[in-house]
């Protein structure tokens, strides 16, 4: 494959993109639109358009993140596409801007509300890339806000925002992951790991409490949460005991990819069980892509 094409693919973080799609599918479940619309090729188009919108917004965000980090990456990650000179900063900036724009356009193709959510989502992405990530609290909060808006983007398929309060779950969960990533290069972040563990436990508790309001489906949420807890706590504990950049990186990767499992758990309380399983099937795809492309 052409090295430049591979470079552009690496900029887009392909392994992370299924997690963006999982947010949308979970949001659709929260909206109850899927059940009401039934299953047909026509009814699936709005979901497909929102998935495309989310994936392009995410891809544009990570591309522009590397653009803003160019000077830092020349020192810390010189092998990446931009600092290595494989792709110019100008070309990457244009590429990222086009991806973001396409994402917003696809969102407007579904509902006006979807488009109106995609715009602040794109702005929040830019705010993180260019400004807030420099700050220990504001950066993780901004990143969490991006994921919260992405979940709302899925809910907006019905031109309303039922169950909007679920957006607090990705908000605080991604806050924790971003907090952990602060030690990915230099290590020495045990305090952040402890805080992240507390937040992870809080997320599980919140999902359970919210699922209890639907007593007919809470039991089908438990298997997904059990898998989620195993995937996120195991590398977190290991990173705490051996606080090396490599173990911290593994904890971050596991946290990012486990967004799929968390989304499946959220969806399981609001739709048929097999729909949540379909979301879960995005996890093997993310894991496979993570073997080929960097996650962080």
mmCIF file of C-alpha atoms in Angstrom:
data_model
loop_
_atom_site.group_PDB
_atom_site.id
_atom_site.type_symbol
_atom_site.label_atom_id
_atom_site.label_comp_id
_atom_site.label_asym_id
_atom_site.label_seq_id
_atom_site.Cartn_x
_atom_site.Cartn_y
_atom_site.Cartn_z
ATOM 1 C CA UNK A 1 0.000 0.000 0.000
ATOM 2 C CA UNK A 2 1.125 3.544 -0.714
ATOM 3 C CA UNK A 3 3.101 4.898 2.304
ATOM 4 C CA UNK A 4 1.320 8.261 2.134
ATOM 5 C CA UNK A 5 -2.077 6.565 2.173
ATOM 6 C CA UNK A 6 -0.988 4.556 5.205
ATOM 7 C CA UNK A 7 0.156 7.807 6.801
ATOM 8 C CA UNK A 8 -3.288 9.362 6.359
ATOM 9 C CA UNK A 9 -4.906 6.232 7.773
ATOM 10 C CA UNK A 10 -2.651 6.414 10.816
ATOM 11 C CA UNK A 11 -3.613 10.028 11.354
ATOM 12 C CA UNK A 12 -7.282 8.969 11.498
ATOM 13 C CA UNK A 13 -6.716 6.348 14.268
ATOM 14 C CA UNK A 14 -8.831 3.610 12.577
ATOM 15 C CA UNK A 15 -8.977 1.485 15.739
ATOM 16 C CA UNK A 16 -10.810 4.275 17.566
ATOM 17 C CA UNK A 17 -13.438 4.894 14.906
ATOM 18 C CA UNK A 18 -15.692 1.914 15.813
ATOM 19 C CA UNK A 19 -15.974 3.406 19.312
ATOM 20 C CA UNK A 20 -17.483 6.555 17.793
ATOM 21 C CA UNK A 21 -19.973 4.409 15.890
ATOM 22 C CA UNK A 22 -20.833 2.581 19.131
ATOM 23 C CA UNK A 23 -21.771 5.913 20.749
ATOM 24 C CA UNK A 24 -24.254 6.561 17.967
ATOM 25 C CA UNK A 25 -25.799 3.099 18.193
ATOM 26 C CA UNK A 26 -26.170 3.465 21.960
ATOM 27 C CA UNK A 27 -27.785 6.875 21.455
ATOM 28 C CA UNK A 28 -30.240 5.420 18.963
ATOM 29 C CA UNK A 29 -31.176 2.777 21.551
ATOM 30 C CA UNK A 30 -31.762 5.502 24.146
ATOM 31 C CA UNK A 31 -34.036 7.340 21.712
ATOM 32 C CA UNK A 32 -36.238 4.220 21.233
ATOM 33 C CA UNK A 33 -36.284 5.116 17.532
ATOM 34 C CA UNK A 34 -34.952 1.728 16.464
ATOM 35 C CA UNK A 35 -37.840 -0.154 18.052
ATOM 36 C CA UNK A 36 -40.426 2.267 16.728
ATOM 37 C CA UNK A 37 -39.072 2.336 13.184
ATOM 38 C CA UNK A 38 -38.735 -1.405 12.850
ATOM 39 C CA UNK A 39 -36.060 -2.990 10.668
ATOM 40 C CA UNK A 40 -35.923 -2.123 6.995
ATOM 41 C CA UNK A 41 -33.293 -0.916 4.551
ATOM 42 C CA UNK A 42 -34.925 2.516 4.470
ATOM 43 C CA UNK A 43 -35.109 2.912 8.236
ATOM 44 C CA UNK A 44 -31.422 2.094 8.597
ATOM 45 C CA UNK A 45 -30.272 5.062 6.503
ATOM 46 C CA UNK A 46 -30.607 7.643 9.324
ATOM 47 C CA UNK A 47 -28.500 5.423 11.589
ATOM 48 C CA UNK A 48 -25.919 4.973 8.840
ATOM 49 C CA UNK A 49 -25.728 8.714 8.210
ATOM 50 C CA UNK A 50 -25.228 9.444 11.918
ATOM 51 C CA UNK A 51 -22.539 6.768 12.159
ATOM 52 C CA UNK A 52 -20.757 8.311 9.175
ATOM 53 C CA UNK A 53 -21.107 11.773 10.727
ATOM 54 C CA UNK A 54 -19.652 10.590 14.025
ATOM 55 C CA UNK A 55 -16.783 8.677 12.424
ATOM 56 C CA UNK A 56 -15.798 11.647 10.251
ATOM 57 C CA UNK A 57 -15.991 14.056 13.186
ATOM 58 C CA UNK A 58 -13.821 11.764 15.290
ATOM 59 C CA UNK A 59 -11.334 11.202 12.469
ATOM 60 C CA UNK A 60 -11.114 14.921 11.783
ATOM 61 C CA UNK A 61 -10.509 15.575 15.452
ATOM 62 C CA UNK A 62 -7.593 13.168 15.832
ATOM 63 C CA UNK A 63 -6.017 14.369 12.569
ATOM 64 C CA UNK A 64 -6.126 17.976 13.761
ATOM 65 C CA UNK A 65 -4.852 16.869 17.165
ATOM 66 C CA UNK A 66 -1.649 15.728 15.473
ATOM 67 C CA UNK A 67 -1.492 19.007 13.575
ATOM 68 C CA UNK A 68 -1.598 20.999 16.805
ATOM 69 C CA UNK A 69 0.892 18.590 18.451
ATOM 70 C CA UNK A 70 3.410 18.791 15.620
ATOM 71 C CA UNK A 71 6.169 20.503 17.617
ATOM 72 C CA UNK A 72 5.718 18.193 20.618
ATOM 73 C CA UNK A 73 5.629 15.076 18.451
ATOM 74 C CA UNK A 74 8.909 16.058 16.803
ATOM 75 C CA UNK A 75 10.466 15.383 20.193
ATOM 76 C CA UNK A 76 8.257 12.708 21.770
ATOM 77 C CA UNK A 77 6.903 10.814 18.729
ATOM 78 C CA UNK A 78 9.168 11.559 15.753
ATOM 79 C CA UNK A 79 8.035 8.386 13.970
ATOM 80 C CA UNK A 80 4.533 9.732 13.352
ATOM 81 C CA UNK A 81 3.358 10.823 9.911
ATOM 82 C CA UNK A 82 3.743 14.582 10.436
ATOM 83 C CA UNK A 83 7.055 14.884 12.315
ATOM 84 C CA UNK A 84 8.622 12.248 10.058
ATOM 85 C CA UNK A 85 7.800 14.407 7.029
ATOM 86 C CA UNK A 86 5.632 11.775 5.349
ATOM 87 C CA UNK A 87 2.678 14.193 5.297
ATOM 88 C CA UNK A 88 2.909 17.966 5.480
ATOM 89 C CA UNK A 89 1.251 19.852 8.309
ATOM 90 C CA UNK A 90 -0.698 21.937 5.803
ATOM 91 C CA UNK A 91 -2.071 18.862 4.017
ATOM 92 C CA UNK A 92 -3.036 17.267 7.334
ATOM 93 C CA UNK A 93 -4.778 20.452 8.488
ATOM 94 C CA UNK A 94 -6.811 20.605 5.285
ATOM 95 C CA UNK A 95 -7.619 16.905 5.543
ATOM 96 C CA UNK A 96 -8.818 17.260 9.133
ATOM 97 C CA UNK A 97 -10.955 20.292 8.311
ATOM 98 C CA UNK A 98 -12.603 18.445 5.395
ATOM 99 C CA UNK A 99 -13.349 15.432 7.605
ATOM 100 C CA UNK A 100 -14.990 17.629 10.252
ATOM 101 C CA UNK A 101 -17.057 19.437 7.627
ATOM 102 C CA UNK A 102 -18.283 16.192 6.077
ATOM 103 C CA UNK A 103 -19.291 14.971 9.517
ATOM 104 C CA UNK A 104 -21.425 18.049 10.136
ATOM 105 C CA UNK A 105 -23.059 17.775 6.693
ATOM 106 C CA UNK A 106 -24.025 14.140 7.235
ATOM 107 C CA UNK A 107 -25.523 15.017 10.622
ATOM 108 C CA UNK A 108 -27.741 17.678 9.040
ATOM 109 C CA UNK A 109 -28.924 15.056 6.536
ATOM 110 C CA UNK A 110 -30.662 13.224 9.410
ATOM 111 C CA UNK A 111 -32.396 15.924 11.470
ATOM 112 C CA UNK A 112 -31.868 19.621 12.092
ATOM 113 C CA UNK A 113 -31.207 18.799 15.736
ATOM 114 C CA UNK A 114 -28.493 16.345 14.713
ATOM 115 C CA UNK A 115 -26.781 19.068 12.721
ATOM 116 C CA UNK A 116 -27.120 21.548 15.554
ATOM 117 C CA UNK A 117 -25.417 19.046 17.877
ATOM 118 C CA UNK A 118 -22.681 18.253 15.350
ATOM 119 C CA UNK A 119 -21.639 21.918 15.167
ATOM 120 C CA UNK A 120 -20.834 22.336 18.893
ATOM 121 C CA UNK A 121 -19.294 18.859 18.808
ATOM 122 C CA UNK A 122 -16.911 19.991 16.059
ATOM 123 C CA UNK A 123 -16.167 23.179 18.014
ATOM 124 C CA UNK A 124 -15.525 21.167 21.195
ATOM 125 C CA UNK A 125 -13.127 18.954 19.239
ATOM 126 C CA UNK A 126 -11.243 21.997 17.990
ATOM 127 C CA UNK A 127 -11.203 23.490 21.491
ATOM 128 C CA UNK A 128 -9.564 20.339 22.841
ATOM 129 C CA UNK A 129 -7.047 20.030 20.028
ATOM 130 C CA UNK A 130 -5.939 23.632 20.104
ATOM 131 C CA UNK A 131 -6.352 24.769 23.689
ATOM 132 C CA UNK A 132 -7.855 22.813 26.570
ATOM 133 C CA UNK A 133 -5.689 19.681 26.421
ATOM 134 C CA UNK A 134 -2.859 21.716 27.914
ATOM 135 C CA UNK A 135 -4.713 21.859 31.229
ATOM 136 C CA UNK A 136 -4.998 18.980 33.710
ATOM 137 C CA UNK A 137 -8.699 19.446 34.489
ATOM 138 C CA UNK A 138 -10.106 21.348 31.521
ATOM 139 C CA UNK A 139 -8.566 18.989 28.953
ATOM 140 C CA UNK A 140 -10.137 15.758 30.243
ATOM 141 C CA UNK A 141 -13.431 17.585 30.816
ATOM 142 C CA UNK A 142 -13.406 18.876 27.242
ATOM 143 C CA UNK A 143 -12.687 15.407 25.876
ATOM 144 C CA UNK A 144 -15.521 13.967 27.957
ATOM 145 C CA UNK A 145 -17.829 16.655 26.608
ATOM 146 C CA UNK A 146 -17.003 15.545 23.057
ATOM 147 C CA UNK A 147 -18.098 11.987 23.854
ATOM 148 C CA UNK A 148 -21.222 13.202 25.636
ATOM 149 C CA UNK A 149 -22.206 15.229 22.566
ATOM 150 C CA UNK A 150 -21.508 12.208 20.379
ATOM 151 C CA UNK A 151 -23.988 10.141 22.395
ATOM 152 C CA UNK A 152 -26.527 12.949 22.118
ATOM 153 C CA UNK A 153 -25.924 12.938 18.375
ATOM 154 C CA UNK A 154 -27.230 9.373 18.285
ATOM 155 C CA UNK A 155 -30.241 10.240 20.431
ATOM 156 C CA UNK A 156 -31.083 13.167 18.143
ATOM 157 C CA UNK A 157 -32.286 10.769 15.446
ATOM 158 C CA UNK A 158 -35.824 11.374 16.776
ATOM 159 C CA UNK A 159 -35.456 15.187 16.629
ATOM 160 C CA UNK A 160 -35.641 15.227 20.427
ATOM 161 C CA UNK A 161 -33.304 14.290 23.271
ATOM 162 C CA UNK A 162 -35.035 11.685 25.467
ATOM 163 C CA UNK A 163 -32.779 10.172 28.128
ATOM 164 C CA UNK A 164 -30.302 13.012 27.574
ATOM 165 C CA UNK A 165 -29.039 12.534 31.131
ATOM 166 C CA UNK A 166 -27.145 9.440 29.972
ATOM 167 C CA UNK A 167 -24.632 11.827 28.405
ATOM 168 C CA UNK A 168 -23.099 12.207 31.866
ATOM 169 C CA UNK A 169 -21.758 8.635 31.591
ATOM 170 C CA UNK A 170 -19.337 9.135 28.666
ATOM 171 C CA UNK A 171 -18.541 12.580 30.033
ATOM 172 C CA UNK A 172 -17.069 11.274 33.272
ATOM 173 C CA UNK A 173 -15.714 8.043 31.777
ATOM 174 C CA UNK A 174 -13.681 9.754 29.063
ATOM 175 C CA UNK A 175 -12.565 12.300 31.656
ATOM 176 C CA UNK A 176 -10.953 9.401 33.531
ATOM 177 C CA UNK A 177 -9.255 7.936 30.456
ATOM 178 C CA UNK A 178 -7.844 11.312 29.440
ATOM 179 C CA UNK A 179 -6.587 11.746 32.989
ATOM 180 C CA UNK A 180 -4.724 8.436 32.777
ATOM 181 C CA UNK A 181 -3.162 9.370 29.440
ATOM 182 C CA UNK A 182 -1.298 12.219 31.134
ATOM 183 C CA UNK A 183 1.370 9.691 32.142
ATOM 184 C CA UNK A 184 1.617 7.876 28.851
ATOM 185 C CA UNK A 185 4.968 9.386 27.871
ATOM 186 C CA UNK A 186 6.775 9.794 31.199
ATOM 187 C CA UNK A 187 4.888 7.501 33.614
ATOM 188 C CA UNK A 188 4.577 8.427 37.294
ATOM 189 C CA UNK A 189 0.798 9.026 37.441
ATOM 190 C CA UNK A 190 -0.405 6.792 40.285
ATOM 191 C CA UNK A 191 -2.681 9.495 41.657
ATOM 192 C CA UNK A 192 -4.426 9.791 38.315
ATOM 193 C CA UNK A 193 -4.840 6.023 38.191
ATOM 194 C CA UNK A 194 -6.513 5.996 41.597
ATOM 195 C CA UNK A 195 -8.884 8.745 40.536
ATOM 196 C CA UNK A 196 -9.608 6.906 37.312
ATOM 197 C CA UNK A 197 -10.445 3.738 39.243
ATOM 198 C CA UNK A 198 -12.904 5.673 41.359
ATOM 199 C CA UNK A 199 -14.509 7.170 38.254
ATOM 200 C CA UNK A 200 -14.728 3.758 36.569
ATOM 201 C CA UNK A 201 -16.547 2.371 39.598
ATOM 202 C CA UNK A 202 -18.848 5.389 39.606
ATOM 203 C CA UNK A 203 -19.700 4.831 35.946
ATOM 204 C CA UNK A 204 -20.643 1.207 36.611
ATOM 205 C CA UNK A 205 -22.769 2.274 39.577
ATOM 206 C CA UNK A 206 -24.563 4.942 37.519
ATOM 207 C CA UNK A 207 -25.351 2.518 34.698
ATOM 208 C CA UNK A 208 -26.760 0.002 37.194
ATOM 209 C CA UNK A 209 -28.889 2.621 38.955
ATOM 210 C CA UNK A 210 -30.265 3.909 35.669
ATOM 211 C CA UNK A 211 -30.965 0.360 34.479
ATOM 212 C CA UNK A 212 -32.895 -0.370 37.692
ATOM 213 C CA UNK A 213 -35.563 2.021 36.488
ATOM 214 C CA UNK A 214 -36.225 -0.601 33.809
ATOM 215 C CA UNK A 215 -36.650 -3.715 35.948
ATOM 216 C CA UNK A 216 -37.539 -5.799 32.912
ATOM 217 C CA UNK A 217 -34.085 -5.343 31.378
ATOM 218 C CA UNK A 218 -31.589 -4.715 34.162
ATOM 219 C CA UNK A 219 -30.393 -8.333 34.197
ATOM 220 C CA UNK A 220 -29.319 -8.183 30.560
ATOM 221 C CA UNK A 221 -27.152 -5.170 31.408
ATOM 222 C CA UNK A 222 -25.088 -7.047 34.036
ATOM 223 C CA UNK A 223 -23.088 -9.284 31.621
ATOM 224 C CA UNK A 224 -21.983 -6.265 29.600
ATOM 225 C CA UNK A 225 -20.966 -4.356 32.735
ATOM 226 C CA UNK A 226 -19.063 -7.381 34.047
ATOM 227 C CA UNK A 227 -17.054 -7.585 30.838
ATOM 228 C CA UNK A 228 -16.524 -3.830 30.932
ATOM 229 C CA UNK A 229 -15.216 -3.937 34.514
ATOM 230 C CA UNK A 230 -12.788 -6.740 33.658
ATOM 231 C CA UNK A 231 -11.429 -4.938 30.600
ATOM 232 C CA UNK A 232 -10.831 -1.581 32.271
ATOM 233 C CA UNK A 233 -9.740 -2.547 35.800
ATOM 234 C CA UNK A 234 -7.251 -5.278 34.913
ATOM 235 C CA UNK A 235 -4.795 -3.021 33.011
ATOM 236 C CA UNK A 236 -5.466 -0.170 35.448
ATOM 237 C CA UNK A 237 -4.327 -2.258 38.428
ATOM 238 C CA UNK A 238 -1.276 -3.465 36.523
ATOM 239 C CA UNK A 239 -0.355 0.107 35.603
ATOM 240 C CA UNK A 240 -0.647 1.110 39.251
ATOM 241 C CA UNK A 241 1.655 -1.647 40.485
ATOM 242 C CA UNK A 242 4.169 -1.085 37.677
ATOM 243 C CA UNK A 243 3.766 2.565 36.802
ATOM 244 C CA UNK A 244 5.612 2.512 33.489
ATOM 245 C CA UNK A 245 4.674 4.427 30.308
ATOM 246 C CA UNK A 246 4.029 1.096 28.556
ATOM 247 C CA UNK A 247 1.535 -0.134 31.167
ATOM 248 C CA UNK A 248 -0.145 3.254 31.311
ATOM 249 C CA UNK A 249 -0.481 3.207 27.538
ATOM 250 C CA UNK A 250 -2.075 -0.250 27.710
ATOM 251 C CA UNK A 251 -4.549 1.016 30.326
ATOM 252 C CA UNK A 252 -5.449 3.954 28.076
ATOM 253 C CA UNK A 253 -5.891 1.729 25.024
ATOM 254 C CA UNK A 254 -8.083 -0.690 26.949
ATOM 255 C CA UNK A 255 -10.136 2.210 28.288
ATOM 256 C CA UNK A 256 -10.678 3.696 24.831
ATOM 257 C CA UNK A 257 -11.630 0.413 23.170
ATOM 258 C CA UNK A 258 -13.906 -0.525 26.080
ATOM 259 C CA UNK A 259 -16.138 2.412 25.187
ATOM 260 C CA UNK A 260 -17.794 -0.117 22.873
ATOM 261 C CA UNK A 261 -18.651 -2.389 25.813
ATOM 262 C CA UNK A 262 -19.912 0.524 27.887
ATOM 263 C CA UNK A 263 -22.137 1.627 25.011
ATOM 264 C CA UNK A 264 -23.475 -1.925 24.682
ATOM 265 C CA UNK A 265 -24.274 -1.920 28.415
ATOM 266 C CA UNK A 266 -26.112 1.399 28.123
ATOM 267 C CA UNK A 267 -28.057 0.228 25.091
ATOM 268 C CA UNK A 268 -28.982 -3.115 26.663
ATOM 269 C CA UNK A 269 -31.314 -1.403 29.127
ATOM 270 C CA UNK A 270 -33.302 0.309 26.398
ATOM 271 C CA UNK A 271 -33.643 -2.153 23.552
ATOM 272 C CA UNK A 272 -33.609 -5.839 22.649
ATOM 273 C CA UNK A 273 -30.581 -7.814 23.819
ATOM 274 C CA UNK A 274 -29.334 -8.650 20.339
ATOM 275 C CA UNK A 275 -29.021 -4.970 19.445
ATOM 276 C CA UNK A 276 -26.567 -4.562 22.345
ATOM 277 C CA UNK A 277 -24.672 -7.629 21.108
ATOM 278 C CA UNK A 278 -24.393 -6.018 17.677
ATOM 279 C CA UNK A 279 -22.748 -2.996 19.309
ATOM 280 C CA UNK A 280 -20.414 -5.319 21.201
ATOM 281 C CA UNK A 281 -19.284 -6.858 17.919
ATOM 282 C CA UNK A 282 -17.527 -3.580 17.152
ATOM 283 C CA UNK A 283 -15.004 -4.461 19.879
ATOM 284 C CA UNK A 284 -13.222 -7.244 17.929
ATOM 285 C CA UNK A 285 -12.992 -4.852 14.982
ATOM 286 C CA UNK A 286 -11.371 -2.185 17.171
ATOM 287 C CA UNK A 287 -8.973 -4.733 18.678
ATOM 288 C CA UNK A 288 -7.991 -5.979 15.224
ATOM 289 C CA UNK A 289 -7.371 -2.453 13.956
ATOM 290 C CA UNK A 290 -5.388 -1.630 17.120
ATOM 291 C CA UNK A 291 -2.890 -4.309 16.054
ATOM 292 C CA UNK A 292 -2.315 -2.386 12.837
ATOM 293 C CA UNK A 293 -2.702 1.260 13.890
ATOM 294 C CA UNK A 294 -1.952 3.273 17.005
ATOM 295 C CA UNK A 295 -4.838 4.012 19.370
ATOM 296 C CA UNK A 296 -3.270 6.883 21.323
#
